[in-house]
Coordinates of C-alpha atoms in Angstrom, one line a residue:
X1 CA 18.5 -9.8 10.5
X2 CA 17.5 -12.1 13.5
X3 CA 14.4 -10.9 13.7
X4 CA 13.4 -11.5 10.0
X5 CA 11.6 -14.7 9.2
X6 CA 12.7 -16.7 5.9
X7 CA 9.4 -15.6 4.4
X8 CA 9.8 -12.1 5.2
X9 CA 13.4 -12.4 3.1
X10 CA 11.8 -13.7 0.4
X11 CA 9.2 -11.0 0.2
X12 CA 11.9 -8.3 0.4
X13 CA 14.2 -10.4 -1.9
X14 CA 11.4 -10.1 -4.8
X15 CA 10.1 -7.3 -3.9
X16 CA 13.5 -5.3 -4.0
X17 CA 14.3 -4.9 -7.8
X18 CA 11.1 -3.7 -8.5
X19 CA 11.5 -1.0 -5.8
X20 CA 15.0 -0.3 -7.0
X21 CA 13.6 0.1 -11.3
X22 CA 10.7 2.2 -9.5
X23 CA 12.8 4.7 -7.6
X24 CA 15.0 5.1 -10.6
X25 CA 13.0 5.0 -13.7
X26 CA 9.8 6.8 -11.7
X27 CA 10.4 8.6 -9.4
X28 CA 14.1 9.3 -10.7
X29 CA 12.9 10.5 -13.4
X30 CA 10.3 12.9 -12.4
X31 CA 13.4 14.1 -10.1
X32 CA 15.5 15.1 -12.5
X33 CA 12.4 16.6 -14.6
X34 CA 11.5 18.7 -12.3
X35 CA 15.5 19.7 -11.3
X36 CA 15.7 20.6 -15.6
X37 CA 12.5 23.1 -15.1
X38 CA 14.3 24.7 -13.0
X39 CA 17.5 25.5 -15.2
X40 CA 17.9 27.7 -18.3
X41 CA 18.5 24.4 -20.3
X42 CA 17.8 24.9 -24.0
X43 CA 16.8 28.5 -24.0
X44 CA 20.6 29.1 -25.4
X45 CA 19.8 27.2 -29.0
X46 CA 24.3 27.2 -29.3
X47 CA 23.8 24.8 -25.7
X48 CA 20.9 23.1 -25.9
X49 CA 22.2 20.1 -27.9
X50 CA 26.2 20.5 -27.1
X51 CA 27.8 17.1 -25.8
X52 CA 28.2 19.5 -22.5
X53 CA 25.9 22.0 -22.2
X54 CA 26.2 25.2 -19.9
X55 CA 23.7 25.0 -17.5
X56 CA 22.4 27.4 -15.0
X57 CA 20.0 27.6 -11.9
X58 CA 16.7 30.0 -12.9
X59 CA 14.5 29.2 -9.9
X60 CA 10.7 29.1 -11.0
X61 CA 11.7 31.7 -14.0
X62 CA 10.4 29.3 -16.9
X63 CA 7.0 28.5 -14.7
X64 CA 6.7 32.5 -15.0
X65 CA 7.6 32.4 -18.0
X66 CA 4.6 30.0 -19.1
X67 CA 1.8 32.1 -17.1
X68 CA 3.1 35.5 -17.8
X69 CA 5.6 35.2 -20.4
X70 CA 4.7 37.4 -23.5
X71 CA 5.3 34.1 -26.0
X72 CA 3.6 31.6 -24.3
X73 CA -0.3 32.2 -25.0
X74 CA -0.7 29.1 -26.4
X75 CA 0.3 27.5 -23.5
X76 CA -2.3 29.2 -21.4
X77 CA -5.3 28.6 -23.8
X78 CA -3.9 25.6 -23.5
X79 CA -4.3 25.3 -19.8
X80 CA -7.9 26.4 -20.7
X81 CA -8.5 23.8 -22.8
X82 CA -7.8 21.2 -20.5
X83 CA -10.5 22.3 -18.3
X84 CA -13.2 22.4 -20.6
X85 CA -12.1 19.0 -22.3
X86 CA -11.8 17.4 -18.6
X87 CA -15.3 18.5 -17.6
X88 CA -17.5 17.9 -20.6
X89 CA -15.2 14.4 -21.0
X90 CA -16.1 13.5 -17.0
X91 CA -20.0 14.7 -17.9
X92 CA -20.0 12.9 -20.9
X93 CA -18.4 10.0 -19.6
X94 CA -20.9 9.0 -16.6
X95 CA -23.8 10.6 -18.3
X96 CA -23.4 8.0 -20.8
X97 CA -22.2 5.0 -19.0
X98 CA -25.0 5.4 -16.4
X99 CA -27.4 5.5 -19.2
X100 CA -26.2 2.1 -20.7
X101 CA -25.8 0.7 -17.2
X102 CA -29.6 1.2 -16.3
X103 CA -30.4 0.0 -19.7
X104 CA -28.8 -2.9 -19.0
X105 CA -29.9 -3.8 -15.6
X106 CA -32.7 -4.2 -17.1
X107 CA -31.8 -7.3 -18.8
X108 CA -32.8 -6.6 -22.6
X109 CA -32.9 -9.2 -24.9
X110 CA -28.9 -9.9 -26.3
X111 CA -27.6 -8.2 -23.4
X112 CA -24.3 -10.0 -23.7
X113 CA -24.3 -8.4 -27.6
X114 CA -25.2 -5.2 -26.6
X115 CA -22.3 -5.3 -23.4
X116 CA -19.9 -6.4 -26.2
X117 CA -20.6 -3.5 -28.5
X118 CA -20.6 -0.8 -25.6
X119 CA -17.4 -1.9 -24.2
X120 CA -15.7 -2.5 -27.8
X121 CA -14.4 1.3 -28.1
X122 CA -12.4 0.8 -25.0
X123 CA -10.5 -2.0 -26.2
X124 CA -9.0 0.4 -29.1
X125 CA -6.1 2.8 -28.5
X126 CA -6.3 6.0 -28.4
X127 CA -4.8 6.4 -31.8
X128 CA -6.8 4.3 -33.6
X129 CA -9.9 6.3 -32.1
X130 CA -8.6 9.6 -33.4
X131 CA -7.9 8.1 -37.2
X132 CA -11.5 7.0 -37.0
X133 CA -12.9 10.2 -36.3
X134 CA -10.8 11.9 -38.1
X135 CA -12.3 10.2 -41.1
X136 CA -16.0 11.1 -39.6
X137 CA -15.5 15.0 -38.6
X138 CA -13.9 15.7 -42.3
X139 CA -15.6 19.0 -43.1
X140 CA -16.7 17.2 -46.7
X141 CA -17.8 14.0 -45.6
X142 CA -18.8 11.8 -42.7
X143 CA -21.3 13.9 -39.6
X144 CA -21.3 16.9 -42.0
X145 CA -23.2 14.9 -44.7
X146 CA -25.3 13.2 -42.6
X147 CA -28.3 16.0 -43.4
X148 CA -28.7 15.0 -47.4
X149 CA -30.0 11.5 -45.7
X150 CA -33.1 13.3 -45.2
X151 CA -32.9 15.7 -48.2
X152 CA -31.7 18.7 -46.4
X153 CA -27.9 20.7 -47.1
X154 CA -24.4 18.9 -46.0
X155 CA -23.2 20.9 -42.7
X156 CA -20.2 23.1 -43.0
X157 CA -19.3 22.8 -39.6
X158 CA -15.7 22.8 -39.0
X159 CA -15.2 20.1 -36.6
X160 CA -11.3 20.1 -36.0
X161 CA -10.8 23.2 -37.6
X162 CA -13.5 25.9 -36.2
X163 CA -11.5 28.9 -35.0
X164 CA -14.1 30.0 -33.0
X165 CA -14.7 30.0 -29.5
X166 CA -17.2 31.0 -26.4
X167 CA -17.1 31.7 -22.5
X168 CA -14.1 33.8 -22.8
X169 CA -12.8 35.2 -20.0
X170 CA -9.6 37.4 -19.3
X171 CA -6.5 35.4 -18.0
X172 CA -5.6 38.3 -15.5
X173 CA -8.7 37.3 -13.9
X174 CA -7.2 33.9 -13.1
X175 CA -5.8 33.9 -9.5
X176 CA -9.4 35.7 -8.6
X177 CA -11.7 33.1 -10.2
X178 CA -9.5 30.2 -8.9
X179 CA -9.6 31.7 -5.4
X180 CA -13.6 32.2 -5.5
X181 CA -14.0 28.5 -7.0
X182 CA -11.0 27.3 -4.0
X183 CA -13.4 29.0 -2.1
X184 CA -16.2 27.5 -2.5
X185 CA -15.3 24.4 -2.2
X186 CA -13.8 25.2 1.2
X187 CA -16.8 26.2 2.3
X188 CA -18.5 23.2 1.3
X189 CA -15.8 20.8 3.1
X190 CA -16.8 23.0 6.2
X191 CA -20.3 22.5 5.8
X192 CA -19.7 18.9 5.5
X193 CA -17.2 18.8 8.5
X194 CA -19.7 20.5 10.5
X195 CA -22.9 18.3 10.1
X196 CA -20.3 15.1 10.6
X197 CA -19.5 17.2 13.9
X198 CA -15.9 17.4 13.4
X199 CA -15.9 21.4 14.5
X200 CA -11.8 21.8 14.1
X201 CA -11.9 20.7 10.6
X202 CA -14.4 22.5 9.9
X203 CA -13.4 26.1 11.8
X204 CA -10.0 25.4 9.5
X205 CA -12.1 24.9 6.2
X206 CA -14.1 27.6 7.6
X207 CA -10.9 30.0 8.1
X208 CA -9.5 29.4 4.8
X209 CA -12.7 30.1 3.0
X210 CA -13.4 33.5 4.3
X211 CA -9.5 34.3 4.0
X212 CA -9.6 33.7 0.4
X213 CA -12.9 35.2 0.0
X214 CA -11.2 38.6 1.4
X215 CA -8.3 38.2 -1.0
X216 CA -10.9 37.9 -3.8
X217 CA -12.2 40.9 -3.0
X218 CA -9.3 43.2 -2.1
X219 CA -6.2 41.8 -4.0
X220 CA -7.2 39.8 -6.6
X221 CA -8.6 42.0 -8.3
X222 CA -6.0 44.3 -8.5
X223 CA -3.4 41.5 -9.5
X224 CA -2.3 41.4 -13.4
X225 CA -0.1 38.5 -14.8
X226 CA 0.1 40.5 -17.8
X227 CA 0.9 44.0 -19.2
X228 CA -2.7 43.4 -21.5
X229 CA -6.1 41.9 -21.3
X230 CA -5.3 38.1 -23.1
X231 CA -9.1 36.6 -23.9
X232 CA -8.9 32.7 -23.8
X233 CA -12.1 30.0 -24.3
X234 CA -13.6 27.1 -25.2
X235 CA -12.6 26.5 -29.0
X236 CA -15.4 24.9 -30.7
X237 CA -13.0 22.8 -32.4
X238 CA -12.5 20.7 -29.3
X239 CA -16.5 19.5 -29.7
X240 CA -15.2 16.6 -32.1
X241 CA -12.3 15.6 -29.6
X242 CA -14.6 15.2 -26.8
X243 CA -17.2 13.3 -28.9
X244 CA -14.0 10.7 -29.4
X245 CA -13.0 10.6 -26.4
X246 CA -16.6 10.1 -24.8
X247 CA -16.8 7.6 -27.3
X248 CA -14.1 5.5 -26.1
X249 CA -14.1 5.7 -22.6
X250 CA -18.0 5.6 -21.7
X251 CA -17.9 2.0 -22.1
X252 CA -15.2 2.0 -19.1
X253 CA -18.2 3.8 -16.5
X254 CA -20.6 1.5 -17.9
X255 CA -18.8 -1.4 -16.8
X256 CA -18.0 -0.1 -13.6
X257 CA -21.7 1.4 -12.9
X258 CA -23.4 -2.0 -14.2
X259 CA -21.1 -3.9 -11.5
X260 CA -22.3 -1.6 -8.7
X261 CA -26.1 -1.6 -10.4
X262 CA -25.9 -5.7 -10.0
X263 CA -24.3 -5.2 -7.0
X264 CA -27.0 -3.5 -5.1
X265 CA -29.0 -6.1 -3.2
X266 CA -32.9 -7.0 -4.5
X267 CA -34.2 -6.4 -1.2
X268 CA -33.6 -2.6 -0.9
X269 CA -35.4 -2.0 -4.2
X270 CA -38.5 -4.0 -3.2
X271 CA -38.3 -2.3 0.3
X272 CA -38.3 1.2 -1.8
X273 CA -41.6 0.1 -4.0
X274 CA -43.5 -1.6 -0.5
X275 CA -42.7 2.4 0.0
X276 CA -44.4 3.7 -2.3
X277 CA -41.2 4.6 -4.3
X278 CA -41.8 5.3 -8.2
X279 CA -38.7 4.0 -10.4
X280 CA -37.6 8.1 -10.7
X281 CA -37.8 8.3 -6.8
X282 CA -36.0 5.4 -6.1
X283 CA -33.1 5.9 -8.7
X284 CA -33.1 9.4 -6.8
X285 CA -33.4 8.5 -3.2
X286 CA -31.9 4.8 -3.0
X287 CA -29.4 3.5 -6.2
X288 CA -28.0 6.7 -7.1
X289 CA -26.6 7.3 -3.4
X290 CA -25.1 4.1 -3.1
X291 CA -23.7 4.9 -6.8
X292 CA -21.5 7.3 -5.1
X293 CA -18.4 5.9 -4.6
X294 CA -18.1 4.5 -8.1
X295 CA -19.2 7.8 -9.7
X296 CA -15.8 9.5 -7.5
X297 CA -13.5 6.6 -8.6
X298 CA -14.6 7.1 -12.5
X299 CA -14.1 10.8 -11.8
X300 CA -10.8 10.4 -10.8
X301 CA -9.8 7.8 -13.3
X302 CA -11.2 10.3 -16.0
X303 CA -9.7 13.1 -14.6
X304 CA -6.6 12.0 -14.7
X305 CA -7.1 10.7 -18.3
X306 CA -7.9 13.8 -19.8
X307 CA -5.3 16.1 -18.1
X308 CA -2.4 13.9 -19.9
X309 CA -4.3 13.3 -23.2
X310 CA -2.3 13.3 -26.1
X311 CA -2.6 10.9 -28.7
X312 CA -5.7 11.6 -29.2
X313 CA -5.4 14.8 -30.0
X314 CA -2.1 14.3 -32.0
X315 CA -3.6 11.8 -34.1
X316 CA -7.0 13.7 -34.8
X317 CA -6.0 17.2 -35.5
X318 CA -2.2 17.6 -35.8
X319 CA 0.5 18.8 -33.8
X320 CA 0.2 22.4 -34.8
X321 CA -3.3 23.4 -34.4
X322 CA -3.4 25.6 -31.7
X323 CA -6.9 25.3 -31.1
X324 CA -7.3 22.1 -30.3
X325 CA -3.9 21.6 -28.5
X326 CA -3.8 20.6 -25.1
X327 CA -0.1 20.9 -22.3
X328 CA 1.1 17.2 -23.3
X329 CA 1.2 18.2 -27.1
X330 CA 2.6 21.4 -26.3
X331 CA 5.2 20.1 -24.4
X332 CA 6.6 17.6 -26.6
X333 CA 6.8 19.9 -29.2
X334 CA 9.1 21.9 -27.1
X335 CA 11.7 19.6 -25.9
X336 CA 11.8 18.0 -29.0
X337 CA 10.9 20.0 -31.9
X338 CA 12.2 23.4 -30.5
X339 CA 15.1 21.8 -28.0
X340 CA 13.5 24.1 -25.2
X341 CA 14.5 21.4 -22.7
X342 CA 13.6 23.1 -19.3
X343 CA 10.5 24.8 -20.7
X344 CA 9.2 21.5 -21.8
X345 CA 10.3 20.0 -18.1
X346 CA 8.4 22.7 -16.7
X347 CA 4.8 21.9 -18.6
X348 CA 5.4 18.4 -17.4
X349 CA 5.7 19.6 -14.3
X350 CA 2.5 21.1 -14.2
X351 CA 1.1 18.4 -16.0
X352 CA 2.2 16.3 -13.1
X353 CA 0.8 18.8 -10.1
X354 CA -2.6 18.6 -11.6
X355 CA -2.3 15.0 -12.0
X356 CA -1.5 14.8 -8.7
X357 CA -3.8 17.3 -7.6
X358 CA -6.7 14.8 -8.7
X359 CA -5.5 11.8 -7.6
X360 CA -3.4 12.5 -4.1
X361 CA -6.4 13.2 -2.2
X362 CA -8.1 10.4 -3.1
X363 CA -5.7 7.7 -2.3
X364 CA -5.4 9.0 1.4
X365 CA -9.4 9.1 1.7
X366 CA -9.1 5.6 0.8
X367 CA -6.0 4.7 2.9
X368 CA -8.1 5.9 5.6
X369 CA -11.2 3.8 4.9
X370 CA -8.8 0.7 4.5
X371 CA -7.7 1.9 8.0
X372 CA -10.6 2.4 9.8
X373 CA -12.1 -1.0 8.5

């Protein structure tokens, strides 16, 4: 205690309460979470509700359960779900709020107007969003009737309710298409590594490519979750969730991409044109480049958005349509509409190694950067 200065006290004496409420409610929290995946909690309906339930160690049985259990396909389409939402949300996202960025860097008349009305979506919640669109994607009214304005038929497209779906694939094939996509990456990161000349990252990147490349071609695809071929896609019934949720957020990357557009200094665009640089070639060449680190931070922020949607899709198609449910939805529905505490634990799991999986690796590349500078 000597060596601590009065100021330093202070900062630990305000700072500690808030450390203490994090470690409990947080990261307590998620302790005990992923401590209930791992037991047989609820899966006895007689002890899933007792005052003191009987509750025994499974190991990773109910993680098994959810990628090879006979019951749990909606889980796994699911899982599927979430992929194609997340991309085609990210897409949509930064297609968009680059578009309204460069519209607005070039300073239209009522640009304040116009910034108001791009960024108002993002100021509703999530919930009110879905009610909205809910209203708009009814298969009577709303988009579908937008045809008669010019005289043609009303569309009958089923927006939230379409049981159809496209680019199905088998989920046996699973552990080989994530090892091919692992893969490539990998392989990428050591191509990287190696022009930067940092040769031991890259030999490791390299190593761990070509490993997983062999697997893919001599066990994975001999390795079967389950007994039976178990098609899963994209369900066209997601489209009007995504159009939503693009709605909403694209305002967010148009803020952040019209910061970095005003951000870039006036010099190295007139540099660009003295060139010889057309507008196409120097969007290419010069502004998109130094767009890149804002294009990864929306990525991650989006990311991580869309792997823990949920009101969203509660309040614009319902808890129980399986084809445009998404992990979150599924597991509240099982901890606390079917009292399968540890299975639910264990989706939230998942939902939290994905959602670390995004975000993780980001925040040490830019711990390092803070470092270095």
């Amino acid at each position: 205690m000597r060596g601590l200065s009065r100021d330093r006290l202070w900062s630990i004496a305000v700072l500690l309460p808030s450390v203490i409420l994090l470690g409990v409610f947080v990261y307590g929290f998620i302790g005990r979470t992923v401590y209930v995946s791992l037991t047989d909690w609820g899966n006895d309906p007689a002890q899933a509700l007792a005052t003191n339930p009987v509750i025994q160690w499974v190991g990773l049985a109910n993680y098994q359960e959810l990628f090879s259990g006979f019951l749990q396909g909606r889980f796994r389409q699911e899982m599927v779900s979430t992929i194609f939402f997340t991309l085609f949300f990210i897409l949509g996202c930064l297609g968009l709020g680059l578009g309204l960025a460069m519209i607005l860097d070039r300073n239209p008349k009522g640009e304040g107007l116009w910034r108001t009305i791009f960024l108002f979506p993002m100021s509703l919640s999530f919930i009110v969003t879905g009610t909205i669109w809910r209203w708009m994607l009814q298969p009577q009214g709303g988009v579908n009737q937008i045809p008669t304005v010019v005289g043609g038929e009303p569309s009958t497209f089923g927006w939230l309710s379409s049981t159809e779906s496209i680019w199905k694939f088998d989920w046996n094939k699973l552990p080989l298409l994530t090892a091919v996509v692992v893969a490539v990456v990998l392989g990428v990161l050591a191509l990287r590594a190696l022009r930067a000349a940092q040769r031991t990252r890259a030999l490791v990147a390299g190593l761990c490519a070509l490993m997983l490349l062999a697997w893919s071609l001599f066990v994975g695809p001999n390795l079967k979750l389950l007994a039976a071929p178990e098609l899963h896609g994209f369900n066209l019934a997601l489209i009007g969730i995504i159009i939503a949720a693009v709605w909403q957020m694209s305002g967010y990357t148009m803020a952040l991409y019209l910061a970095g557009l005003r951000g870039i200094p006036e010099e190295i665009r007139e540099a660009a044109k003295v060139d010889g640089a057309t507008d196409a070639q120097m969007y290419r060449r010069v502004i998109f480049p130094l767009l890149a680190p804002i294009t990864l931070s929306a990525m991650i922020i989006l990311g991580h958005i869309s792997l823990k949607i949920f009101d969203l899709v509660y309040a614009m198609s319902g808890p129980d349509n399986t084809f445009t449910s998404v992990p979150a939805l599924n597991m509240y529905l099982t901890s606390f509409r079917q009292n399968q505490f540890a299975l639910g634990a264990a989706i939230g799991t998942i939902l939290l190694l994905l959602v670390a999986f995004v975000i993780v690796p980001y925040l040490t590349s830019a711990f390092r950067t803070e470092e270095s500078h």
